PDB file of C-alpha atoms and ligand atoms in Angstrom:
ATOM      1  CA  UNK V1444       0.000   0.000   0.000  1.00 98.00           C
ATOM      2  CA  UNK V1445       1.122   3.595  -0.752  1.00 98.00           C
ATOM      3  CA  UNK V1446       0.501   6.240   1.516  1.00 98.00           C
ATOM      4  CA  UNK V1447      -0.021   9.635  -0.123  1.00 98.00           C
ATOM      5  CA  UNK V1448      -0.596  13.100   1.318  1.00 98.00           C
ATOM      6  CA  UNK V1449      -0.707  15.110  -1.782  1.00 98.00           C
ATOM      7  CA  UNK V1450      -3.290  15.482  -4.956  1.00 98.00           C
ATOM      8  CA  UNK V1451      -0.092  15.422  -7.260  1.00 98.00           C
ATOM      9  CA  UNK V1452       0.912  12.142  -5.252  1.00 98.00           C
ATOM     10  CA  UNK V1453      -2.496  10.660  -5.501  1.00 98.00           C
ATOM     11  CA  UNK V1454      -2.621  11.123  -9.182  1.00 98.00           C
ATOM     12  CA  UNK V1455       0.597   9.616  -9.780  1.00 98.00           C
ATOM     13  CA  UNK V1456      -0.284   6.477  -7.856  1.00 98.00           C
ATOM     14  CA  UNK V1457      -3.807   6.170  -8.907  1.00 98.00           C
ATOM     15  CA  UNK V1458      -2.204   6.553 -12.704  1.00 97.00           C
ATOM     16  CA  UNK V1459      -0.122   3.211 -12.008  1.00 95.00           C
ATOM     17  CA  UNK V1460      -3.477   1.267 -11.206  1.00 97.00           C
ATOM     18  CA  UNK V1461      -5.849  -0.609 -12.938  1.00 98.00           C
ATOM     19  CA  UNK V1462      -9.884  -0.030 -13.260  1.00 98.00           C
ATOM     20  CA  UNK V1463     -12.714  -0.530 -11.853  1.00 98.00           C
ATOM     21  CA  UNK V1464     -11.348   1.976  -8.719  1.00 98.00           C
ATOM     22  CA  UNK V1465     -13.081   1.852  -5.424  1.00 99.00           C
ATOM     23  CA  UNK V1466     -13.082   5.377  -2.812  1.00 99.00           C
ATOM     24  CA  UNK V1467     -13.743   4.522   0.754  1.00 99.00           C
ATOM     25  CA  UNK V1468     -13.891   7.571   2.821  1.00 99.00           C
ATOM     26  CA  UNK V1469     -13.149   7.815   6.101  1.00 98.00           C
ATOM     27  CA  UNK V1470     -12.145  10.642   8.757  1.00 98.00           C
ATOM     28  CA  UNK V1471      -9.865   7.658  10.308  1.00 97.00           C
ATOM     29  CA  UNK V1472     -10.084   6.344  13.774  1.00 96.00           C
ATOM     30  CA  UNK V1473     -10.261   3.026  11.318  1.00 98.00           C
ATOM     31  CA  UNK V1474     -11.927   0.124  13.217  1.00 98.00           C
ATOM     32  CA  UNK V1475     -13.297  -3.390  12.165  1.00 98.00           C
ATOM     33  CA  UNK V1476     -16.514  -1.115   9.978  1.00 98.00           C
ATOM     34  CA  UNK V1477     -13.661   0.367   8.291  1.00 98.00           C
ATOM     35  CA  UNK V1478     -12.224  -2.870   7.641  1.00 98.00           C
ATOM     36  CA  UNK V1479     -15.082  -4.842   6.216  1.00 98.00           C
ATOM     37  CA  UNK V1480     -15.749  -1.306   3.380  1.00 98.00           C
ATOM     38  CA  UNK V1481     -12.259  -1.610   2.416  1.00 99.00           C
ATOM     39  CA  UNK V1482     -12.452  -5.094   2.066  1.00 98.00           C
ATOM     40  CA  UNK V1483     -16.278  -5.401   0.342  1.00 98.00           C
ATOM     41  CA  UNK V1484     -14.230  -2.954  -1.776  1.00 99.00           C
ATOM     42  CA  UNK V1485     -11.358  -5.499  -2.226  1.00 98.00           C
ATOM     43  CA  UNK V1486     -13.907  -7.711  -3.685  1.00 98.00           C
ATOM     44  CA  UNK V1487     -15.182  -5.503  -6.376  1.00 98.00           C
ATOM     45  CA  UNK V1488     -12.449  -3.480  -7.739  1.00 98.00           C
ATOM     46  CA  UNK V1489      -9.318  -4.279  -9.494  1.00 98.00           C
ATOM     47  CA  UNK V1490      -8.093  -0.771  -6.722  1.00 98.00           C
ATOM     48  CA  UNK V1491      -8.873   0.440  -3.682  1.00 99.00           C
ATOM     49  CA  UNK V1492      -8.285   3.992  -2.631  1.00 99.00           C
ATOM     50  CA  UNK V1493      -8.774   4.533   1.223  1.00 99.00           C
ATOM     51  CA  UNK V1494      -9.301   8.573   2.115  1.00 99.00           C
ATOM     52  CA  UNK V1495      -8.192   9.780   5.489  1.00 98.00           C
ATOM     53  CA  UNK V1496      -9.043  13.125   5.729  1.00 98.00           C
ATOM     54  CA  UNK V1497     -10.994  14.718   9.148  1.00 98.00           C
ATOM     55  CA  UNK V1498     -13.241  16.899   7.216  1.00 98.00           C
ATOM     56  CA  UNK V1499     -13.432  20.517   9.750  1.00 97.00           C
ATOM     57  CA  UNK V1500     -16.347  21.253   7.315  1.00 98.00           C
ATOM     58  CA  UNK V1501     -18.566  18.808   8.879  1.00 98.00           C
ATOM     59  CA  UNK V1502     -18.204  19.681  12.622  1.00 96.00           C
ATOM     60  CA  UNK V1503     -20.162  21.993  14.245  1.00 92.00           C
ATOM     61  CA  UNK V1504     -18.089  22.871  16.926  1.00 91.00           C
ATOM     62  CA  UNK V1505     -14.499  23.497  17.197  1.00 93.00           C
ATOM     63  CA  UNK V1506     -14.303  21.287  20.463  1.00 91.00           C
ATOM     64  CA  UNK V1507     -15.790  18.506  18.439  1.00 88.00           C
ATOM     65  CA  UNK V1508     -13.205  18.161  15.659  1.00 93.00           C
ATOM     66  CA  UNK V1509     -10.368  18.965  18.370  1.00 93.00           C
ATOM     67  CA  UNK V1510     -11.268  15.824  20.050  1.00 90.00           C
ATOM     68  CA  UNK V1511     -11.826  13.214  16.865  1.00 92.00           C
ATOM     69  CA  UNK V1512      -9.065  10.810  17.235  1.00 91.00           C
ATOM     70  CA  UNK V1513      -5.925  11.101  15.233  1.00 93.00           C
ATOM     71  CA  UNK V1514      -3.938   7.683  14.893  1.00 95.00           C
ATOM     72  CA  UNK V1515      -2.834   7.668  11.382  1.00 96.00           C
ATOM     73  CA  UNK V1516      -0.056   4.622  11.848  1.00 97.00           C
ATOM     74  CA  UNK V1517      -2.604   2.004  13.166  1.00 98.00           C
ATOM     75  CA  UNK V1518      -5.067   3.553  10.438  1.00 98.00           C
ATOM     76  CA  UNK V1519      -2.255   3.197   7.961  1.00 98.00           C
ATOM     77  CA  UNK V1520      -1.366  -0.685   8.909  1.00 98.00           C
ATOM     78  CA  UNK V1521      -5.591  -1.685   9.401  1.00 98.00           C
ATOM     79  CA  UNK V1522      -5.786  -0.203   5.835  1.00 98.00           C
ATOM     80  CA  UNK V1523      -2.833  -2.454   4.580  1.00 98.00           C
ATOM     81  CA  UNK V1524      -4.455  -5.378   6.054  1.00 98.00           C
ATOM     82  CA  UNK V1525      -7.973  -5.144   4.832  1.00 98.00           C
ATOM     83  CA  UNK V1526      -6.764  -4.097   1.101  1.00 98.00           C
ATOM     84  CA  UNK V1527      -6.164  -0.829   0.225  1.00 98.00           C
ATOM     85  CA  UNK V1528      -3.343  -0.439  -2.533  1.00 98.00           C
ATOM     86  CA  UNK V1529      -3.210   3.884  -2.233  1.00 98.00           C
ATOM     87  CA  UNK V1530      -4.354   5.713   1.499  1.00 98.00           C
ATOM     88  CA  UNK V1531      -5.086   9.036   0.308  1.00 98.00           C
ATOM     89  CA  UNK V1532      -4.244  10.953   3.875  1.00 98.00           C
ATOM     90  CA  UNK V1533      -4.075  14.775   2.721  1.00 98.00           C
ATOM     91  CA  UNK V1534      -3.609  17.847   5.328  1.00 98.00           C
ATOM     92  CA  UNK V1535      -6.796  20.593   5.317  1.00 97.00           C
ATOM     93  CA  UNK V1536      -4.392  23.111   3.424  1.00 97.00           C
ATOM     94  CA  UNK V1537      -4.340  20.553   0.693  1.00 98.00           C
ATOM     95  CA  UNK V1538      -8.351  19.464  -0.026  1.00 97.00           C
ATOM     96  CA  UNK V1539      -8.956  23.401   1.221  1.00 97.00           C
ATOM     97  CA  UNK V1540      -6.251  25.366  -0.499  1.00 96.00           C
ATOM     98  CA  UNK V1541      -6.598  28.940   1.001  1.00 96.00           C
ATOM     99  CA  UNK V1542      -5.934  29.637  -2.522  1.00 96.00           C
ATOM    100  CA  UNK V1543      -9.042  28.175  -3.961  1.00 94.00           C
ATOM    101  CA  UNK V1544     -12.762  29.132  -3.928  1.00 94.00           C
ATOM    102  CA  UNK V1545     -14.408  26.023  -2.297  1.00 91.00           C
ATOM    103  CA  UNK V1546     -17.807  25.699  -3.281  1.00 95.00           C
ATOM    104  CA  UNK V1547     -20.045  24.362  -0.455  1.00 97.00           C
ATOM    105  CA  UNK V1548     -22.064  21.679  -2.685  1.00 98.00           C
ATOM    106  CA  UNK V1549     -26.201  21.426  -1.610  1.00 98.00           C
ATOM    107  CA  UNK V1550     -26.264  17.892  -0.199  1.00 98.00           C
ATOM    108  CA  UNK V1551     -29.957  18.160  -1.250  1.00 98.00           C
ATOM    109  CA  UNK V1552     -33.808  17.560   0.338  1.00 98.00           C
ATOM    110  CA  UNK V1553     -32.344  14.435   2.131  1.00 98.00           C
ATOM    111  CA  UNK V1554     -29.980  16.164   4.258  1.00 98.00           C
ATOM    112  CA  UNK V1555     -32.740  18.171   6.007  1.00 98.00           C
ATOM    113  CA  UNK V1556     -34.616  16.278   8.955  1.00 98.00           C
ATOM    114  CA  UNK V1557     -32.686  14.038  11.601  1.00 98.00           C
ATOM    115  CA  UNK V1558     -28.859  14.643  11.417  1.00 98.00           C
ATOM    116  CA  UNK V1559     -29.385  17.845   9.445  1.00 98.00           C
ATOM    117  CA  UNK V1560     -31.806  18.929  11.644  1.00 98.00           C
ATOM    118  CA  UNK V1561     -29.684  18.237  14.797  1.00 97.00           C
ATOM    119  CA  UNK V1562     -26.237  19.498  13.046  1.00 97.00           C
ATOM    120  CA  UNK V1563     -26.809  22.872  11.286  1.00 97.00           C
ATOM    121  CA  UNK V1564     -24.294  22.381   7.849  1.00 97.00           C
ATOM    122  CA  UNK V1565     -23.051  19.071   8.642  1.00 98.00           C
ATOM    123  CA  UNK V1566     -24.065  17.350   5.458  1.00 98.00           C
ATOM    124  CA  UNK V1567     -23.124  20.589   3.246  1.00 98.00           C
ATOM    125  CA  UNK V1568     -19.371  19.058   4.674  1.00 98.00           C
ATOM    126  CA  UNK V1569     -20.252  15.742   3.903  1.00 98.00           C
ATOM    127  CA  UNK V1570     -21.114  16.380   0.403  1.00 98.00           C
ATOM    128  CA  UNK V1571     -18.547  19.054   0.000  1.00 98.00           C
ATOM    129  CA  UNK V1572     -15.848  16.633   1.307  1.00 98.00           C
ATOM    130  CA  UNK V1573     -17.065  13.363  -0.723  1.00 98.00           C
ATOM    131  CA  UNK V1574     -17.635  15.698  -4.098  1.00 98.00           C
ATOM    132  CA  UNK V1575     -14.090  16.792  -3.730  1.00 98.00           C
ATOM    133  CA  UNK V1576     -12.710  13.387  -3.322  1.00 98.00           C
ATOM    134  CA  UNK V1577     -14.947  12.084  -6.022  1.00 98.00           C
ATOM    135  CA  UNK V1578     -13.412  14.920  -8.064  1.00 97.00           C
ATOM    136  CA  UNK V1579      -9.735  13.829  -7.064  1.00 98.00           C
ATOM    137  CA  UNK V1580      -9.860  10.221  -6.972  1.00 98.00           C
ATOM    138  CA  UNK V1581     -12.370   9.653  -9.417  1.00 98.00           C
ATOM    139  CA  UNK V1582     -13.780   6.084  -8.575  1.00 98.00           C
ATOM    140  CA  UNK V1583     -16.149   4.561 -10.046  1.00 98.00           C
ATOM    141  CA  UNK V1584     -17.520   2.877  -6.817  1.00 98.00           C
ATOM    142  CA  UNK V1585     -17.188   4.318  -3.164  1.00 99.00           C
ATOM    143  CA  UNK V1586     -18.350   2.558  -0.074  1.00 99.00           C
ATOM    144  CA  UNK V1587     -20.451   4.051   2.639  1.00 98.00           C
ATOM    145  CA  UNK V1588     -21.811   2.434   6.245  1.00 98.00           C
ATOM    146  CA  UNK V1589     -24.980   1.767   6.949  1.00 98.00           C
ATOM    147  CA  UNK V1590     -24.940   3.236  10.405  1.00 97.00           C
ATOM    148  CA  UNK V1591     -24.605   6.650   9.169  1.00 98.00           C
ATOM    149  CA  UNK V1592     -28.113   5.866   6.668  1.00 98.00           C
ATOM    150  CA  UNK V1593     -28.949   9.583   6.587  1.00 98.00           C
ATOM    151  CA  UNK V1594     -25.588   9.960   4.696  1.00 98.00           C
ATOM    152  CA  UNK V1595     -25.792   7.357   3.237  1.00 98.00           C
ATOM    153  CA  UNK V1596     -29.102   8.399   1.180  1.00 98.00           C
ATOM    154  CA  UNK V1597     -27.600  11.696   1.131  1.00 98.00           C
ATOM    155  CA  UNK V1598     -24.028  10.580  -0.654  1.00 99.00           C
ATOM    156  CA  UNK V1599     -26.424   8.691  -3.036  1.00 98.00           C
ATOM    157  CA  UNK V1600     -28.675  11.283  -4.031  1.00 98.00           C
ATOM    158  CA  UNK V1601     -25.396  13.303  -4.387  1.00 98.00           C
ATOM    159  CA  UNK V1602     -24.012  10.617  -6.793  1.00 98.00           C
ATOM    160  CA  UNK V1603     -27.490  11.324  -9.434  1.00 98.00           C
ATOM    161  CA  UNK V1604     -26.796  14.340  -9.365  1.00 98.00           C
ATOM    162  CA  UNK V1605     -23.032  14.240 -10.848  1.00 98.00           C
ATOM    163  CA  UNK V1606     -22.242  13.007 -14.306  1.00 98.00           C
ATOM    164  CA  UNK V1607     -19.707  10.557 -13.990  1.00 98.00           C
ATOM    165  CA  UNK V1608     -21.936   7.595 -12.776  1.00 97.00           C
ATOM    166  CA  UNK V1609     -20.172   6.666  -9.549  1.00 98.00           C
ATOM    167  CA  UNK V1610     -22.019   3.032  -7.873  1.00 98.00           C
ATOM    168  CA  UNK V1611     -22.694   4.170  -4.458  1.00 99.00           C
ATOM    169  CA  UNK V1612     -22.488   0.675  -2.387  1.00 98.00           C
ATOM    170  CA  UNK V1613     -24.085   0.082   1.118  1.00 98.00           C
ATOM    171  CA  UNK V1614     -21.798  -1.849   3.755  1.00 98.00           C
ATOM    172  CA  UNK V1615     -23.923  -3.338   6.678  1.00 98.00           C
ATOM    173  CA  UNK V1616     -22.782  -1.768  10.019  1.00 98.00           C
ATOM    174  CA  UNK V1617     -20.456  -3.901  12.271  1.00 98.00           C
ATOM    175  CA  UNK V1618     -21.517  -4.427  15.756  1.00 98.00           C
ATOM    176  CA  UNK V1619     -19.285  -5.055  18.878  1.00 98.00           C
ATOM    177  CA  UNK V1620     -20.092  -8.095  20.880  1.00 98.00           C
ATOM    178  CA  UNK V1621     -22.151  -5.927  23.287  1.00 98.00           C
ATOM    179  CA  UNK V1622     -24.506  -4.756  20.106  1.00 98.00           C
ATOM    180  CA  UNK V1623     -22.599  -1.315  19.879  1.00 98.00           C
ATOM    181  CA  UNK V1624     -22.614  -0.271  16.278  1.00 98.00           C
ATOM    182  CA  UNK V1625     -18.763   0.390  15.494  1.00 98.00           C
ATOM    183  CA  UNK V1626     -18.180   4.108  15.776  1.00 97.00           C
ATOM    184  CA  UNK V1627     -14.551   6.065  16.413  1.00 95.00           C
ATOM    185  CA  UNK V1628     -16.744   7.794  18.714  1.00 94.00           C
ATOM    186  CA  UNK V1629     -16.766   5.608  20.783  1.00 96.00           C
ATOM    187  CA  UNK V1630     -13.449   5.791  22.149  1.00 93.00           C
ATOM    188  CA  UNK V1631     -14.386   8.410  24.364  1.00 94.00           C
ATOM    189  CA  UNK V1632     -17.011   7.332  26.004  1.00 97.00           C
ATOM    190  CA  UNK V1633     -16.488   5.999  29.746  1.00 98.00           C
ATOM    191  CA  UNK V1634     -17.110   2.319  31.164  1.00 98.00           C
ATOM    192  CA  UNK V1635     -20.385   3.233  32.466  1.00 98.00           C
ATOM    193  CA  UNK V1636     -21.497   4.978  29.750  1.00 98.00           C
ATOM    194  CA  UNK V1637     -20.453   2.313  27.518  1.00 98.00           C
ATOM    195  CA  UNK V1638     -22.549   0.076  29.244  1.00 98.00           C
ATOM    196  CA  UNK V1639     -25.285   2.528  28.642  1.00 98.00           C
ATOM    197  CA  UNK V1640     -25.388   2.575  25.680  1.00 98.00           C
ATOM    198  CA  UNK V1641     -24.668  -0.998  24.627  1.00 98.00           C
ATOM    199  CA  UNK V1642     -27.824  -1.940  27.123  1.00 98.00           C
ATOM    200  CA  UNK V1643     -30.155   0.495  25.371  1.00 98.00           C
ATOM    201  CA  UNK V1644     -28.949   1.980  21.563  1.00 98.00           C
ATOM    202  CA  UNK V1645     -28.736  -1.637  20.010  1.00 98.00           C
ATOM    203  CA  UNK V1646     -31.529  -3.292  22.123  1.00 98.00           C
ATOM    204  CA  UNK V1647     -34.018  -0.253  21.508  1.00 98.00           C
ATOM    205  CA  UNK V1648     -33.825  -1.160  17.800  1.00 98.00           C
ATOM    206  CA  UNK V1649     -33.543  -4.573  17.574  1.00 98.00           C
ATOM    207  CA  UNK V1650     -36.992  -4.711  20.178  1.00 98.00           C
ATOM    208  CA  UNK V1651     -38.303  -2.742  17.109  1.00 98.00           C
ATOM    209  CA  UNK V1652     -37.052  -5.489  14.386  1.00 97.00           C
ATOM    210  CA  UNK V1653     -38.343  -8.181  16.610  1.00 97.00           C
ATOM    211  CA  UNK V1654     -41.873  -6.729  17.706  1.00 97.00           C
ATOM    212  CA  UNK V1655     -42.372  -5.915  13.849  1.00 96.00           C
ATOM    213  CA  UNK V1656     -41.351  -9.742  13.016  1.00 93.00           C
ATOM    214  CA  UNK V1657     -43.736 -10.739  15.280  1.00 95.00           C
ATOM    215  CA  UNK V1658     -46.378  -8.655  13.540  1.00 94.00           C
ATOM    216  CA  UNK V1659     -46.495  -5.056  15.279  1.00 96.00           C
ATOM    217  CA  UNK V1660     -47.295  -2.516  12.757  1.00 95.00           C
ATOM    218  CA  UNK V1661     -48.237   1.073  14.582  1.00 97.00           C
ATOM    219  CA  UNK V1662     -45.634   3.020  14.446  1.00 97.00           C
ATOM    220  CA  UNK V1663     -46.744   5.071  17.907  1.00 98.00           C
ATOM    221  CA  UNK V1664     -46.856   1.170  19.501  1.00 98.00           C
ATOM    222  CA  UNK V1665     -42.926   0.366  18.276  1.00 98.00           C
ATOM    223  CA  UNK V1666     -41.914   3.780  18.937  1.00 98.00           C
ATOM    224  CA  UNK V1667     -42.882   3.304  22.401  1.00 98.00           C
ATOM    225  CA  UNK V1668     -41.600   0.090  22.850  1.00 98.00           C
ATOM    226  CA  UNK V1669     -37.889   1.526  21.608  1.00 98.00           C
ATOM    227  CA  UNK V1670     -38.272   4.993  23.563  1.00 98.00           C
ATOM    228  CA  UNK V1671     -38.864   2.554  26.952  1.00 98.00           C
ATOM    229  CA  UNK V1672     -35.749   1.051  26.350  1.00 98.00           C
ATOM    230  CA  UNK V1673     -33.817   4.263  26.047  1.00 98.00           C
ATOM    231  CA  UNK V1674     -35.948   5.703  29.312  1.00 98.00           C
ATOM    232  CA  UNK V1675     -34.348   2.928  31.327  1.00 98.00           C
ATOM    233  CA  UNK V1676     -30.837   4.522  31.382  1.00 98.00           C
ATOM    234  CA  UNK V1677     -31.126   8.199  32.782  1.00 97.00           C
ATOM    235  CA  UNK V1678     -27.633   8.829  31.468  1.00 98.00           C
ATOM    236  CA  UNK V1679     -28.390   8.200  27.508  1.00 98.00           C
ATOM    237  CA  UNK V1680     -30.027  11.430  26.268  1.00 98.00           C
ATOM    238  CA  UNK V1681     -32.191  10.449  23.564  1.00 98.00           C
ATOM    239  CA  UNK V1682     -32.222  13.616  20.689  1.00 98.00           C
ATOM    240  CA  UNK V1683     -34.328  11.403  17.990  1.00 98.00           C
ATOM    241  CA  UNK V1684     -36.313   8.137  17.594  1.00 98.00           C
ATOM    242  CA  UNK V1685     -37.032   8.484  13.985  1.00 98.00           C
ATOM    243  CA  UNK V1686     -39.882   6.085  11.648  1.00 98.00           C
ATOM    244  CA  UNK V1687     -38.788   6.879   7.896  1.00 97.00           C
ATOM    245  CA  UNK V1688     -39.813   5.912   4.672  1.00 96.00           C
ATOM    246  CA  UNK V1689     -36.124   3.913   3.956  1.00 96.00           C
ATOM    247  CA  UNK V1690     -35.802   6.030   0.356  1.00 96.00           C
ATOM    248  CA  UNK V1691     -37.257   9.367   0.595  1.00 97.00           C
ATOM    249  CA  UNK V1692     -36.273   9.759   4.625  1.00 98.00           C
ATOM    250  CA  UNK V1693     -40.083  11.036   4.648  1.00 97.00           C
ATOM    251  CA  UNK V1694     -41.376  10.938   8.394  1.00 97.00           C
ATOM    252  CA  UNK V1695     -44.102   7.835   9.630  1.00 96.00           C
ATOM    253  CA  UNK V1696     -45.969   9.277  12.125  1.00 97.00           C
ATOM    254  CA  UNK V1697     -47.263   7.601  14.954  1.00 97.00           C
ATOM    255  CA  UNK V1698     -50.564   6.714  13.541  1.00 96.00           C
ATOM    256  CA  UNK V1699     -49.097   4.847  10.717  1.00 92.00           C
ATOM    257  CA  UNK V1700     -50.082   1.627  10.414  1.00 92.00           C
ATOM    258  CA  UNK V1701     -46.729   0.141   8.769  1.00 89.00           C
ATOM    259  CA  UNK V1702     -48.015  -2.328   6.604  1.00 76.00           C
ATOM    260  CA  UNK V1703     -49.967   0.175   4.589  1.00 56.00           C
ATOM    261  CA  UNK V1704     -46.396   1.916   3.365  1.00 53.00           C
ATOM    262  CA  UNK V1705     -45.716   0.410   0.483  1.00 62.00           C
ATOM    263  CA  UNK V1706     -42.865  -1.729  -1.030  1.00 70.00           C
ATOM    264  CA  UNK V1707     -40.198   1.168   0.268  1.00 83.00           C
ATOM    265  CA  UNK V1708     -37.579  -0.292   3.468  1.00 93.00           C
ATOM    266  CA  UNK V1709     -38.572   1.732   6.628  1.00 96.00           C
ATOM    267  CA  UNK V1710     -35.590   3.314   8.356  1.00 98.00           C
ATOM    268  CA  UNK V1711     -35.331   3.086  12.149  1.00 98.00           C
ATOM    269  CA  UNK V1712     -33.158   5.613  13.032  1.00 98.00           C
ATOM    270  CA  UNK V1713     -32.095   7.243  16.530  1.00 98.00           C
ATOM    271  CA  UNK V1714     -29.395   9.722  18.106  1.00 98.00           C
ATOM    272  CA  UNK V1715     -28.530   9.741  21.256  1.00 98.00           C
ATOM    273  CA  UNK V1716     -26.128  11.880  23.745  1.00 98.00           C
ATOM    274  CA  UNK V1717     -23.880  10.028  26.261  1.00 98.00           C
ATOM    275  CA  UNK V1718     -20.886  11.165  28.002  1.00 97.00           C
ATOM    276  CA  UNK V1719     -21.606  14.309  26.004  1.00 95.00           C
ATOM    277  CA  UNK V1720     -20.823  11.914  22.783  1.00 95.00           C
ATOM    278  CA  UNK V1721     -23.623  11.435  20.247  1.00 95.00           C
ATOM    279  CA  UNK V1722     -23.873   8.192  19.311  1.00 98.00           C
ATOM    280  CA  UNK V1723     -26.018   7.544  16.117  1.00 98.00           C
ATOM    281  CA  UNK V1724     -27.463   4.150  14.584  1.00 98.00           C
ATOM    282  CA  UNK V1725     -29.854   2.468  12.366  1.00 98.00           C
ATOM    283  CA  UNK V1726     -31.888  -0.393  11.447  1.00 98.00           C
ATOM    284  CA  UNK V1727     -34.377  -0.864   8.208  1.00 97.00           C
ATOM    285  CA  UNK V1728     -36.965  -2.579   8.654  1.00 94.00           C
ATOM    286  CA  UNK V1729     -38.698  -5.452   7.124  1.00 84.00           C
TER     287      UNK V1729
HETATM  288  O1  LIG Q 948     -18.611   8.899   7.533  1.00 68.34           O
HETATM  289  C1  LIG Q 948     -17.542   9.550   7.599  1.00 68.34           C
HETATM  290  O2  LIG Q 948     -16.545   9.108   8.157  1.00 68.34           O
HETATM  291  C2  LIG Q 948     -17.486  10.926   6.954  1.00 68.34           C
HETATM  292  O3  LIG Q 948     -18.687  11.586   7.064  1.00 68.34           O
HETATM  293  C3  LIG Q 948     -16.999  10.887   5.494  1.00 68.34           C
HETATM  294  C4  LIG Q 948     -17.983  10.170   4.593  1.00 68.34           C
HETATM  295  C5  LIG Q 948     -15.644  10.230   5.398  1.00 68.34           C
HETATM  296  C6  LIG Q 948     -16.865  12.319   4.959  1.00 68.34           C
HETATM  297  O4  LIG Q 948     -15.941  13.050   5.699  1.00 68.34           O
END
């Protein structure tokens, strides 16, 4: 693997690879969901091009991106392991040059409720970020999690927009054994708020995905049944419990009955505060 920091390096290593060329982009922090996109990725491209870049666009506060976790050797070597040939790990001065007009690029309708809602111009930085790499590293697939669905359907209505027919492909989240989605995030939480978490975030939704197996279909009954769960541990702060229509991110309201929906996937989706982290995850739903 070749680790490259600038866009004239990058284009020089990308130029010594084959087609089809696979982007996963991460902020770093790489951790076994990292692993499993860069090696899905593996799978279905003759290349694999690995981003590291901790995008300042997307935080809302200062103190936030401050504290993201920096630890670009193990990043480097997990990267190498899982499959990446080129780790694409550029400074802010080079995606940003201070020389350059960045456009901020409208991540669109999709970007509005939930996260966008709860983080004032965080998906402008998403799609800002992920159009500039698409721009630079021109693949013609990138990978995205399934934990962070709201970006997710964001990054793909992003990808309809643009010309050059980039395959957005979904990665199912990786849990820990405790039912913790994988997050970098969660580094800094504390033992007890671990715990938290793992006893409520994962066991909220999957009380939804069983309770809907077993036939449940008002939204107002499963919502309750997921917002009890999260009640039981005073110290996870619940922001949103969201019902969705899986494609259009449309909102089910309580008195939905679920069954009359249609065909469309229905997105489960929450965030939650702990330790003063936010923690986000998903589940779809049948
Ligand atoms: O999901 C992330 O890690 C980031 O939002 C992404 C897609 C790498 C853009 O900075």
């Amino acid at each position: 693997m070749r680790t490259v920091t600038t866009r004239a390096e990058l284009e020089a290593a990308l130029a010594a690879h084959e087609r089809p060329r696979a982007l996963v982009p991460t902020m770093g922090a790489l951790h076994a969901g990292h692993a499993a996109l860069i090696s899905t990725a593996r799978r279905h491209a003759a290349t694999v091009v690995v981003s590291l870049f901790v995008n300042p666009l997307q935080f809302g506060s200062a103190t936030d991106l401050a504290r993201y976790p920096r630890t670009l050797d193990a990043d480097a070597r997990l990267a190498e392991a899982s499959g990446a040939d080129v780790l694409f790990a550029p400074a802010v001065e080079e995606m940003y040059p201070p020389t350059e007009v960045i456009p901020t690029i409208n991540p669109g309708p999709l970007a509005v409720r939930l996260e966008g809602a709860s983080r004032p111009g965080h998906f402008a930085g998403v799609a800002t970020v992920v159009s500039r790499l698409f721009d630079l590293v021109h693949p013609d697939l990138a990978l995205f999690g399934e934990k962070d669905a709201q970006q997710v359907r964001v990054v793909e209505w992003l990808a309809a927009q643009r010309s050059d027919q980039i395959r957005i492909m979904r990665v199912a989240t990786v849990r820990d054994r405790d039912g913790l989605a994988l997050s970098s995030r969660n580094q800094r939480l504390s033992q007890h708020g671990r715990q938290s978490a793992a006893r409520t975030i994962p066991v909220a939704l999957s009380l939804v995905a069983e309770a809907y197996a077993s036939g449940v279909r008002s939204v107002g009954t499963l919502r309750a049944l997921a917002e009890r769960v999260i009640a039981s541990e005073p110290s996870v702060e619940l922001d949103y419990l969201d019902f969705a229509n899986g494609d259009s991110l449309a909102p089910l309201p309580d008195s939905k009955e679920l069954h009359d929906t249609g065909a469309d996937p229905i997105l489960v989706s929450l965030a939650a505060v702990v330790d003063s982290v936010r923690l986000i995850d998903a589940i779809t739903i049948p």
